[in-house]
């Protein structure tokens, strides 16, 4: 059977507007094997995993497990774990880190505040502090989809072996048919069909506060129509500064939205985004033989608003 990523690539399936959505990412180091639902099927205490899932629900926070690239033999419970929190909404982007011997302290964090971009409870609970330099999180969880292991793990290993700092394996980023997939923090842009040389370019740009749009799935801060709209404006305006654009309004419902994208300098654009079914039907993951038609976001039009209209909206 063909891998879902091979079928997607052969069909040239568009990847814009396919990123997982989260205003804030909370990442906990957990070595060893991961199951399909890693928070409750790994060496992490499953009671804690369920509690983290419940705490994050509806807050905009997405919790994931991370581990260093390499072999993942059963090495027991680590004495100390790295923890990261990253808020991805432009105008208040930050990346915090901590080291803890007791991951249950994560339950002392105010998840609603974290989702809104307030890191004070994270800092108080875990002695958090700013992290400098970007993180590259490569999805490698083969128990969710074999593409993530077969394509993601070699990418993570190659990046780590070549001396790229901030590389971690992560449990789930969605869209395994775009493997290898990765998320780059702090800005929250996801990428698909990634190759090592391209990832290095993305990370170099992030260090300069710039975004690479080639191969980009979107910014996790926005819902999927907003992801596609923001990337379309970046391309049309040749605007690559990381925090220059914000999705300020999304009107309509599937299959058609009107998205307003604002620039920090006052310019605004109205972007028409339609949702269409990806054809022909195909398995959306390697874990199923059921044929599906994954939704795709197509940008129909990008219109620069006149100054008066931009100010009025």
Protein backbone atom coordinates (compact mmCIF):
# COMPACT_ATOMS: atom_id res chain seq x y z
CA UNK A 1 0.00 0.00 0.00
CA UNK A 2 1.28 3.46 -0.88
CA UNK A 3 2.05 5.75 2.02
CA UNK A 4 -0.42 8.59 2.51
CA UNK A 5 2.39 11.13 2.13
CA UNK A 6 3.38 9.66 -1.25
CA UNK A 7 -0.20 9.90 -2.52
CA UNK A 8 -0.52 13.47 -1.27
CA UNK A 9 2.75 14.50 -2.90
CA UNK A 10 1.89 12.77 -6.19
CA UNK A 11 -1.44 14.62 -6.26
CA UNK A 12 0.35 17.89 -5.46
CA UNK A 13 -2.13 18.47 -2.64
CA UNK A 14 -1.87 22.11 -1.43
CA UNK A 15 -0.66 22.48 2.14
CA UNK A 16 -1.57 26.09 2.90
CA UNK A 17 -4.18 26.33 5.65
CA UNK A 18 -3.55 22.86 7.10
CA UNK A 19 -1.64 23.62 10.32
CA UNK A 20 -2.86 22.51 13.73
CA UNK A 21 -4.50 25.37 15.62
CA UNK A 22 -3.25 26.60 19.00
CA UNK A 23 -2.54 30.03 20.38
CA UNK A 24 -0.11 28.50 22.89
CA UNK A 25 1.96 25.32 22.80
CA UNK A 26 2.93 23.51 26.00
CA UNK A 27 5.66 20.93 25.50
CA UNK A 28 6.85 18.36 28.03
CA UNK A 29 9.90 16.17 27.58
CA UNK A 30 9.01 12.48 27.74
CA UNK A 31 11.60 9.99 26.46
CA UNK A 32 10.80 6.43 25.49
CA UNK A 33 8.09 5.06 23.20
CA UNK A 34 4.86 6.90 22.44
CA UNK A 35 1.48 5.42 21.67
CA UNK A 36 -1.07 6.87 19.26
CA UNK A 37 -2.50 9.08 22.04
CA UNK A 38 0.82 9.87 23.62
CA UNK A 39 -0.36 11.84 26.65
CA UNK A 40 -2.05 8.71 27.96
CA UNK A 41 -0.05 5.98 26.18
CA UNK A 42 3.59 6.68 26.95
CA UNK A 43 5.78 6.51 30.04
CA UNK A 44 4.08 9.66 31.30
CA UNK A 45 1.66 8.99 34.17
CA UNK A 46 -1.65 8.50 32.27
CA UNK A 47 -3.56 10.16 35.11
CA UNK A 48 -1.44 13.26 34.60
CA UNK A 49 -1.89 12.99 30.84
CA UNK A 50 -5.68 12.97 31.16
CA UNK A 51 -5.55 15.87 33.60
CA UNK A 52 -3.44 17.91 31.16
CA UNK A 53 -5.87 17.17 28.35
CA UNK A 54 -8.78 18.31 30.52
CA UNK A 55 -6.98 21.45 31.69
CA UNK A 56 -6.13 22.49 28.13
CA UNK A 57 -9.58 21.91 26.65
CA UNK A 58 -11.11 25.08 25.27
CA UNK A 59 -8.19 27.31 26.33
CA UNK A 60 -6.25 27.54 23.06
CA UNK A 61 -3.38 25.58 24.63
CA UNK A 62 -2.15 22.47 22.86
CA UNK A 63 -0.11 20.02 24.95
CA UNK A 64 2.44 17.75 23.28
CA UNK A 65 5.30 15.51 24.35
CA UNK A 66 8.82 15.97 23.02
CA UNK A 67 12.01 13.92 23.10
CA UNK A 68 15.56 14.25 21.84
CA UNK A 69 16.25 12.85 18.35
CA UNK A 70 17.74 9.37 18.32
CA UNK A 71 17.03 5.92 19.66
CA UNK A 72 14.20 5.58 22.15
CA UNK A 73 14.90 2.53 24.23
CA UNK A 74 13.14 2.24 27.56
CA UNK A 75 15.44 4.32 29.75
CA UNK A 76 13.06 4.73 32.66
CA UNK A 77 11.72 7.97 34.07
CA UNK A 78 14.01 10.96 33.53
CA UNK A 79 15.14 12.78 36.64
CA UNK A 80 14.68 16.19 35.04
CA UNK A 81 12.61 17.19 32.05
CA UNK A 82 12.61 20.21 29.80
CA UNK A 83 9.35 22.10 29.50
CA UNK A 84 8.53 24.81 26.98
CA UNK A 85 5.58 27.17 26.56
CA UNK A 86 5.20 29.32 23.46
CA UNK A 87 2.55 31.89 22.58
CA UNK A 88 2.20 32.44 18.84
CA UNK A 89 -0.18 35.40 18.41
CA UNK A 90 1.60 38.32 16.69
CA UNK A 91 2.23 41.27 18.99
CA UNK A 92 2.73 39.01 22.01
CA UNK A 93 4.99 36.20 20.79
CA UNK A 94 7.13 34.59 23.46
CA UNK A 95 8.93 31.34 24.26
CA UNK A 96 9.54 30.28 27.87
CA UNK A 97 11.35 27.26 29.25
CA UNK A 98 11.87 25.45 32.53
CA UNK A 99 13.35 22.25 33.91
CA UNK A 100 11.36 20.19 36.36
CA UNK A 101 11.65 16.90 38.24
CA UNK A 102 7.92 16.84 38.88
CA UNK A 103 5.74 17.20 35.77
CA UNK A 104 2.63 17.29 37.99
CA UNK A 105 3.58 20.94 38.64
CA UNK A 106 2.15 21.67 35.21
CA UNK A 107 -1.29 21.34 36.77
CA UNK A 108 -0.55 24.48 38.80
CA UNK A 109 -0.43 26.49 35.57
CA UNK A 110 -3.45 28.64 34.67
CA UNK A 111 -4.21 27.19 31.23
CA UNK A 112 -6.80 29.82 30.34
CA UNK A 113 -4.29 32.58 31.04
CA UNK A 114 -1.59 30.68 29.14
CA UNK A 115 -3.87 30.47 26.12
CA UNK A 116 -4.43 34.22 26.26
CA UNK A 117 -0.69 34.83 26.25
CA UNK A 118 -0.04 35.35 29.98
CA UNK A 119 2.96 33.28 31.08
CA UNK A 120 3.11 34.38 34.72
CA UNK A 121 1.53 31.22 36.14
CA UNK A 122 3.90 29.07 34.04
CA UNK A 123 6.86 31.01 35.43
CA UNK A 124 5.56 30.78 38.99
CA UNK A 125 4.80 27.05 38.88
CA UNK A 126 7.97 25.94 37.12
CA UNK A 127 10.47 28.77 37.58
CA UNK A 128 10.12 29.58 33.89
CA UNK A 129 12.33 32.01 32.02
CA UNK A 130 12.82 33.18 28.43
CA UNK A 131 14.33 30.80 25.90
CA UNK A 132 16.52 32.27 23.21
CA UNK A 133 16.74 30.71 19.79
CA UNK A 134 14.05 28.87 17.82
CA UNK A 135 12.74 25.35 18.32
CA UNK A 136 12.18 22.93 15.44
CA UNK A 137 9.65 20.25 16.41
CA UNK A 138 9.56 17.34 13.97
CA UNK A 139 6.60 14.97 14.18
CA UNK A 140 7.90 11.40 14.55
CA UNK A 141 5.05 9.45 16.16
CA UNK A 142 4.82 6.34 14.02
CA UNK A 143 2.01 4.94 16.20
CA UNK A 144 -0.23 7.68 14.78
CA UNK A 145 1.01 7.27 11.22
CA UNK A 146 3.97 5.36 9.83
CA UNK A 147 4.92 8.32 7.58
CA UNK A 148 5.83 10.33 10.65
CA UNK A 149 8.32 7.70 11.76
CA UNK A 150 9.69 6.72 8.34
CA UNK A 151 10.14 10.32 7.17
CA UNK A 152 10.16 12.42 10.35
CA UNK A 153 12.73 10.53 12.41
CA UNK A 154 15.47 10.63 9.74
CA UNK A 155 14.88 14.37 9.30
CA UNK A 156 15.16 15.04 13.05
CA UNK A 157 18.28 12.88 13.24
CA UNK A 158 19.91 14.60 10.25
CA UNK A 159 19.23 18.06 11.68
CA UNK A 160 20.58 17.10 15.10
CA UNK A 161 23.66 15.40 13.62
CA UNK A 162 24.49 18.49 11.57
CA UNK A 163 24.56 20.62 14.72
CA UNK A 164 21.23 22.40 14.40
CA UNK A 165 20.19 23.53 17.87
CA UNK A 166 16.67 23.35 19.23
CA UNK A 167 15.61 20.20 17.37
CA UNK A 168 13.10 17.93 19.11
CA UNK A 169 10.83 15.08 18.11
CA UNK A 170 7.18 15.81 18.90
CA UNK A 171 4.14 13.57 19.30
CA UNK A 172 1.57 15.04 16.91
CA UNK A 173 1.20 18.03 14.61
CA UNK A 174 -1.63 16.78 12.41
CA UNK A 175 -1.54 16.32 8.66
CA UNK A 176 0.75 13.30 8.58
CA UNK A 177 0.10 13.02 4.83
CA UNK A 178 2.40 16.06 4.55
CA UNK A 179 5.27 14.26 6.34
CA UNK A 180 7.84 15.13 7.31
CA UNK A 181 6.03 17.88 9.19
CA UNK A 182 7.44 20.31 11.69
CA UNK A 183 6.46 23.28 13.82
CA UNK A 184 8.86 26.17 14.36
CA UNK A 185 8.58 28.18 17.56
CA UNK A 186 8.23 30.85 18.82
CA UNK A 187 6.24 32.18 15.84
CA UNK A 188 4.15 29.03 15.39
CA UNK A 189 4.49 28.41 11.65
CA UNK A 190 4.15 24.79 10.53
CA UNK A 191 5.82 23.24 7.49
CA UNK A 192 5.23 20.13 5.43
CA UNK A 193 7.24 17.88 3.09
CA UNK A 194 10.27 19.31 4.82
CA UNK A 195 13.88 18.65 3.85
CA UNK A 196 16.88 19.39 6.03
CA UNK A 197 18.30 22.21 3.89
CA UNK A 198 14.91 23.94 3.82
CA UNK A 199 14.49 23.60 7.58
CA UNK A 200 17.89 25.19 8.13
CA UNK A 201 16.80 28.12 5.95
CA UNK A 202 13.56 28.45 7.93
CA UNK A 203 15.43 28.48 11.26
CA UNK A 204 17.98 31.00 10.00
CA UNK A 205 15.13 33.27 8.88
CA UNK A 206 13.36 32.90 12.23
CA UNK A 207 16.50 34.02 14.03
CA UNK A 208 16.28 37.19 11.91
CA UNK A 209 12.56 37.59 12.68
CA UNK A 210 11.45 36.53 9.21
CA UNK A 211 9.10 33.85 7.86
CA UNK A 212 9.73 31.51 4.93
CA UNK A 213 6.47 30.90 3.05
CA UNK A 214 7.67 28.07 0.79
CA UNK A 215 6.37 24.80 2.18
CA UNK A 216 4.45 26.60 4.94
CA UNK A 217 1.17 25.15 6.20
CA UNK A 218 0.22 28.25 8.20
CA UNK A 219 0.47 29.91 11.58
CA UNK A 220 -1.13 27.87 14.34
CA UNK A 221 -2.47 31.06 15.97
CA UNK A 222 -5.22 31.24 13.32
CA UNK A 223 -8.01 28.95 12.22
CA UNK A 224 -7.41 27.35 8.86
CA UNK A 225 -9.08 29.97 6.62
CA UNK A 226 -6.99 32.62 8.39
CA UNK A 227 -3.82 30.57 7.91
CA UNK A 228 -4.37 30.44 4.15
CA UNK A 229 -5.34 34.11 3.98
CA UNK A 230 -2.30 35.31 5.93
CA UNK A 231 0.10 33.31 3.77
CA UNK A 232 -1.57 34.66 0.61
CA UNK A 233 -1.11 38.24 1.82
CA UNK A 234 2.53 37.55 2.69
CA UNK A 235 3.11 36.32 -0.84
CA UNK A 236 1.15 39.12 -2.53
CA UNK A 237 2.74 41.90 -0.47
CA UNK A 238 6.17 40.24 -0.22
CA UNK A 239 5.98 40.76 3.51
CA UNK A 240 8.07 38.27 5.47
CA UNK A 241 8.57 40.02 8.81
CA UNK A 242 7.40 37.56 11.45
CA UNK A 243 4.90 39.68 13.36
CA UNK A 244 3.85 42.08 10.61
CA UNK A 245 0.44 40.53 9.88
CA UNK A 246 -2.58 39.70 12.01
CA UNK A 247 -5.87 38.04 11.13
CA UNK A 248 -8.35 40.53 12.59
CA UNK A 249 -11.66 39.20 11.29
CA UNK A 250 -13.07 36.05 9.71
CA UNK A 251 -16.62 36.24 8.36
CA UNK A 252 -18.72 33.52 6.81
CA UNK A 253 -18.70 29.77 7.22
CA UNK A 254 -17.70 26.75 5.20
CA UNK A 255 -17.37 26.63 2.27
CA UNK A 256 -16.59 30.38 1.90
CA UNK A 257 -15.01 32.92 4.23
CA UNK A 258 -13.99 36.57 3.96
CA UNK A 259 -10.85 37.09 6.02
CA UNK A 260 -9.43 40.51 6.93
CA UNK A 261 -5.66 40.61 7.39
CA UNK A 262 -4.04 43.70 8.92
CA UNK A 263 -0.47 44.96 8.71
CA UNK A 264 1.17 46.71 11.63
CA UNK A 265 1.56 49.79 9.39
CA UNK A 266 -2.22 50.10 8.96
CA UNK A 267 -2.71 48.42 5.59
CA UNK A 268 -5.47 45.84 5.31
CA UNK A 269 -6.50 43.15 2.87
CA UNK A 270 -9.74 41.26 2.32
CA UNK A 271 -9.10 37.65 1.34
CA UNK A 272 -11.73 35.27 -0.02
CA UNK A 273 -11.03 31.67 1.01
CA UNK A 274 -13.06 28.68 -0.14
CA UNK A 275 -13.09 25.17 1.24
CA UNK A 276 -13.08 22.45 -1.36
CA UNK A 277 -12.83 18.67 -1.20
CA UNK A 278 -9.52 17.20 -2.24
CA UNK A 279 -10.03 14.87 -5.18
CA UNK A 280 -9.73 12.08 -6.05
CA UNK A 281 -10.72 10.35 -2.79
CA UNK A 282 -7.77 8.75 -1.04
CA UNK A 283 -6.79 7.37 2.38
CA UNK A 284 -6.05 10.38 4.58
CA UNK A 285 -3.61 8.42 6.70
CA UNK A 286 -1.70 5.16 6.58
CA UNK A 287 -3.76 3.87 9.49
CA UNK A 288 -6.98 3.57 7.51
CA UNK A 289 -8.12 2.07 4.24
CA UNK A 290 -11.22 4.30 4.17
CA UNK A 291 -11.18 6.71 1.27
CA UNK A 292 -11.75 10.37 2.12
CA UNK A 293 -11.64 13.79 0.50
CA UNK A 294 -9.57 16.01 2.80
CA UNK A 295 -10.68 19.62 2.95
CA UNK A 296 -8.40 22.08 1.18
CA UNK A 297 -8.27 25.85 1.57
CA UNK A 298 -8.20 27.71 -1.73
CA UNK A 299 -7.58 31.46 -1.84
CA UNK A 300 -10.00 32.89 -4.39
CA UNK A 301 -9.01 36.56 -4.21
CA UNK A 302 -6.72 38.95 -2.32
CA UNK A 303 -7.92 42.57 -2.33
CA UNK A 304 -6.03 45.47 -0.81
CA UNK A 305 -8.52 47.70 1.00
CA UNK A 306 -8.45 51.45 0.44
CA UNK A 307 -7.07 53.40 3.39
CA UNK A 308 -10.48 54.75 4.38
CA UNK A 309 -12.04 51.30 4.22
CA UNK A 310 -9.15 49.81 6.13
CA UNK A 311 -9.54 52.36 8.92
CA UNK A 312 -13.31 51.88 9.02
CA UNK A 313 -13.04 48.11 9.28
